[in-house]
Short mmCIF file of C-alpha atoms in Angstrom, two decimals:
data_model
loop_
_atom_site.label_atom_id
_atom_site.label_comp_id
_atom_site.label_asym_id
_atom_site.label_seq_id
_atom_site.Cartn_x
_atom_site.Cartn_y
_atom_site.Cartn_z
CA MET A 14 53.76 -26.90 -130.77
CA ALA A 15 51.60 -29.09 -129.07
CA ALA A 16 47.82 -29.91 -129.59
CA ALA A 17 45.15 -28.51 -127.74
CA ALA A 18 44.24 -30.88 -125.32
CA PRO A 19 40.61 -31.46 -124.79
CA SER A 20 39.00 -29.28 -122.80
CA GLY A 21 38.95 -30.26 -119.03
CA VAL A 22 39.03 -29.70 -115.70
CA THR A 23 42.35 -29.22 -116.01
CA GLU A 24 42.25 -26.08 -118.54
CA ARG A 25 38.40 -25.60 -117.37
CA TYR A 26 39.55 -23.99 -113.89
CA PHE A 27 43.53 -23.28 -113.78
CA THR A 28 45.04 -20.65 -115.39
CA ARG A 29 48.48 -22.12 -116.44
CA TRP A 30 51.57 -19.86 -116.41
CA TYR A 31 55.34 -21.22 -117.04
CA LYS A 32 58.90 -20.72 -116.08
CA PRO A 33 61.26 -21.43 -118.68
CA ASP A 34 64.98 -22.55 -118.33
CA VAL A 35 64.09 -22.45 -114.77
CA LYS A 36 67.41 -21.62 -113.57
CA GLY A 37 69.61 -21.56 -116.24
CA ASN A 38 69.14 -24.96 -117.93
CA PRO A 39 68.30 -24.95 -121.38
CA CYS A 40 65.00 -26.22 -122.01
CA GLU A 41 64.27 -27.51 -118.38
CA ASP A 42 60.79 -25.90 -118.79
CA HIS A 43 58.09 -26.07 -115.21
CA CYS A 44 54.42 -25.12 -115.68
CA ILE A 45 52.14 -24.01 -112.44
CA LEU A 46 48.49 -24.12 -112.64
CA GLN A 47 46.96 -21.16 -110.56
CA HIS A 48 43.32 -22.63 -109.31
CA SER A 49 41.17 -18.84 -109.06
CA ASN A 50 41.49 -19.89 -105.03
CA ARG A 51 45.30 -18.94 -105.63
CA ILE A 52 45.93 -22.94 -104.34
CA CYS A 53 49.08 -23.45 -106.85
CA VAL A 54 49.89 -27.39 -108.62
CA VAL A 55 53.40 -27.11 -109.40
CA THR A 56 53.70 -29.68 -113.02
CA LEU A 57 56.51 -30.12 -116.07
CA ALA A 58 55.73 -27.59 -119.28
CA GLU A 59 55.01 -29.99 -122.69
CA ALA A 60 58.65 -28.62 -123.87
CA HIS A 61 60.80 -30.23 -120.79
CA PRO A 62 63.05 -32.44 -121.74
CA LEU A 63 61.54 -35.65 -119.69
CA LEU A 64 58.70 -35.37 -120.87
CA GLN A 65 60.41 -35.56 -124.76
CA LYS A 66 60.09 -38.85 -126.31
CA GLY A 67 63.39 -41.90 -125.33
CA LYS A 68 63.15 -40.49 -121.89
CA SER A 69 62.67 -43.34 -119.36
CA ILE A 70 62.51 -41.98 -115.72
CA GLU A 71 63.88 -44.40 -113.44
CA ARG A 72 63.49 -42.98 -110.22
CA ILE A 73 62.44 -39.73 -108.88
CA SER A 74 63.73 -38.99 -105.46
CA TYR A 75 61.60 -35.92 -102.30
CA GLN A 76 64.66 -36.15 -100.80
CA ILE A 77 66.03 -32.91 -101.51
CA SER A 78 69.33 -32.56 -99.06
CA ALA A 79 70.24 -34.55 -95.91
CA ASN A 80 68.30 -32.93 -93.77
CA CYS A 81 65.16 -32.70 -95.85
CA SER A 82 62.76 -34.25 -97.03
CA ARG A 83 59.52 -33.36 -98.45
CA LEU A 84 57.68 -36.05 -97.95
CA GLN A 85 58.33 -35.11 -93.52
CA ASN A 86 55.96 -32.60 -94.75
CA LYS A 87 52.97 -32.39 -92.06
CA VAL A 88 50.15 -29.43 -92.73
CA SER A 89 47.20 -29.02 -90.04
CA GLY A 90 44.35 -26.33 -90.12
CA LYS A 91 43.33 -23.70 -91.93
CA SER A 92 46.06 -21.70 -91.30
CA LYS A 93 48.18 -24.80 -92.83
CA ARG A 94 50.25 -25.00 -89.52
CA GLY A 95 53.16 -27.13 -91.13
CA ALA A 96 53.95 -26.22 -94.49
CA GLN A 97 57.05 -26.09 -95.91
CA PHE A 98 58.22 -22.63 -96.94
CA LEU A 99 59.11 -22.73 -100.23
CA THR A 100 60.96 -19.73 -102.73
CA GLU A 101 61.05 -19.39 -106.04
CA LEU A 102 64.29 -21.94 -105.83
CA SER A 103 63.34 -24.05 -104.16
CA PRO A 104 63.99 -27.60 -104.75
CA LEU A 105 60.74 -29.86 -104.85
CA CYS A 106 62.26 -33.20 -106.61
CA ARG A 107 64.89 -34.76 -108.23
CA ILE A 108 64.02 -36.92 -111.62
CA PHE A 109 66.69 -39.68 -112.23
CA CYS A 110 66.33 -41.52 -115.91
CA SER A 111 67.63 -44.46 -117.61
CA ASP A 112 70.22 -42.63 -119.93
CA GLY A 113 72.09 -40.84 -115.99
CA GLU A 114 70.50 -37.46 -116.96
CA GLU A 115 68.89 -36.40 -113.53
CA TYR A 116 66.40 -32.97 -113.39
CA THR A 117 65.86 -30.89 -110.17
CA ILE A 118 61.76 -29.87 -110.22
CA TYR A 119 62.28 -26.33 -108.34
CA SER A 120 58.68 -24.63 -107.19
CA CYS A 121 59.21 -21.15 -109.59
CA ILE A 122 56.15 -19.28 -106.93
CA ARG A 123 56.75 -18.64 -102.92
CA GLY A 124 53.86 -20.63 -100.45
CA ARG A 125 53.99 -23.20 -98.21
CA LEU A 126 53.89 -27.00 -99.79
CA ILE A 127 50.70 -28.08 -99.05
CA GLU A 128 51.72 -31.92 -100.48
CA VAL A 129 53.45 -33.69 -103.01
CA ASN A 130 52.55 -36.34 -105.19
CA GLU A 131 53.34 -39.76 -104.20
CA ASN A 132 52.02 -41.61 -106.66
CA ILE A 133 54.66 -40.30 -108.92
CA LEU A 134 56.71 -42.64 -106.33
CA ASP A 135 55.25 -45.73 -107.35
CA SER A 136 55.01 -45.32 -110.73
CA PRO A 137 56.97 -42.76 -112.48
CA PRO A 138 55.87 -43.08 -115.96
CA LEU A 139 52.40 -40.67 -114.76
CA LEU A 140 54.85 -37.97 -114.46
CA GLN A 141 55.22 -38.38 -118.36
CA ALA A 142 51.63 -39.71 -119.31
CA LYS A 143 49.64 -36.87 -117.25
CA PRO A 144 51.95 -34.15 -116.50
CA SER A 145 48.91 -31.60 -115.86
CA THR A 146 46.72 -34.05 -114.43
CA ASP A 147 47.42 -37.40 -112.03
CA GLY A 148 51.62 -36.54 -112.48
CA TYR A 149 51.84 -33.24 -110.72
CA ILE A 150 54.76 -32.76 -108.90
CA ALA A 151 53.41 -30.44 -105.94
CA VAL A 152 50.77 -28.28 -104.87
CA VAL A 153 51.79 -24.69 -103.16
CA LEU A 154 49.22 -22.05 -101.82
CA PRO A 155 51.31 -18.64 -102.26
CA LYS A 156 50.05 -16.46 -99.50
CA PHE A 157 46.63 -14.64 -99.39
CA GLU A 158 48.99 -11.25 -100.33
CA GLU A 159 51.08 -12.53 -102.54
CA SER A 160 48.46 -14.68 -104.22
CA LYS A 161 48.53 -12.03 -106.87
CA SER A 162 52.02 -10.69 -107.09
CA VAL A 163 52.85 -14.66 -107.05
CA THR A 164 53.29 -15.15 -110.80
CA GLN A 165 55.29 -12.40 -111.65
CA GLY A 166 58.38 -13.72 -113.58
CA LEU A 167 56.46 -16.00 -114.95
CA LEU A 168 54.71 -16.07 -118.77
CA THR A 169 51.14 -16.34 -120.25
CA ARG A 170 51.07 -19.19 -122.22
CA LYS A 171 51.08 -17.35 -125.29
CA GLU A 172 54.35 -15.83 -124.16
CA TYR A 173 55.36 -19.11 -123.35
CA GLU A 174 54.25 -19.78 -127.27
CA ASP A 175 56.47 -17.32 -128.64
CA VAL A 176 59.56 -18.82 -126.37
CA LEU A 177 59.12 -22.29 -127.79
CA SER A 178 58.32 -20.76 -131.09
CA LYS A 179 61.89 -18.89 -130.60
CA ARG A 180 63.96 -21.19 -129.43
CA PHE A 181 62.26 -24.36 -132.13
CA ASN A 182 63.72 -21.49 -134.87
CA SER A 183 67.31 -21.80 -133.91
CA VAL A 184 67.45 -25.06 -133.71
CA SER A 185 66.63 -26.14 -137.33
#
């Protein structure tokens, strides 16, 4: 288990939700940080293979398909006009490692894509060094009427820790 991080802005103002084994991929866990204003930040969970020792990120791409780039997302106004709408299974980015492995990061929640973190394009190690803060993947705003139900199907920190302990006990 990871040691508890020192209390910071993330711990104080955000509730952590987890989605283990996204799309059936073992250990590819995502973390959603939900603020009280309903904004959600998509990050990697502590147990994701990209955050394990020895993984080296070569590049990150927000180009999802020939016709869809998350970098083309243009948001304006109070109602966030122009934002791309995401479902739980919408891909946000692809991460390519030096060992040839490729990981697709998914939204895990429904809502409008407010922004993607362009800083990790120039500095991929940021994703590994500070996954919950400067190395976040994207910011998503759920619909107001869905803001309470958006976390259905996600696990609390305690439930996620139970999943991790079962996962590590079955390995050893």
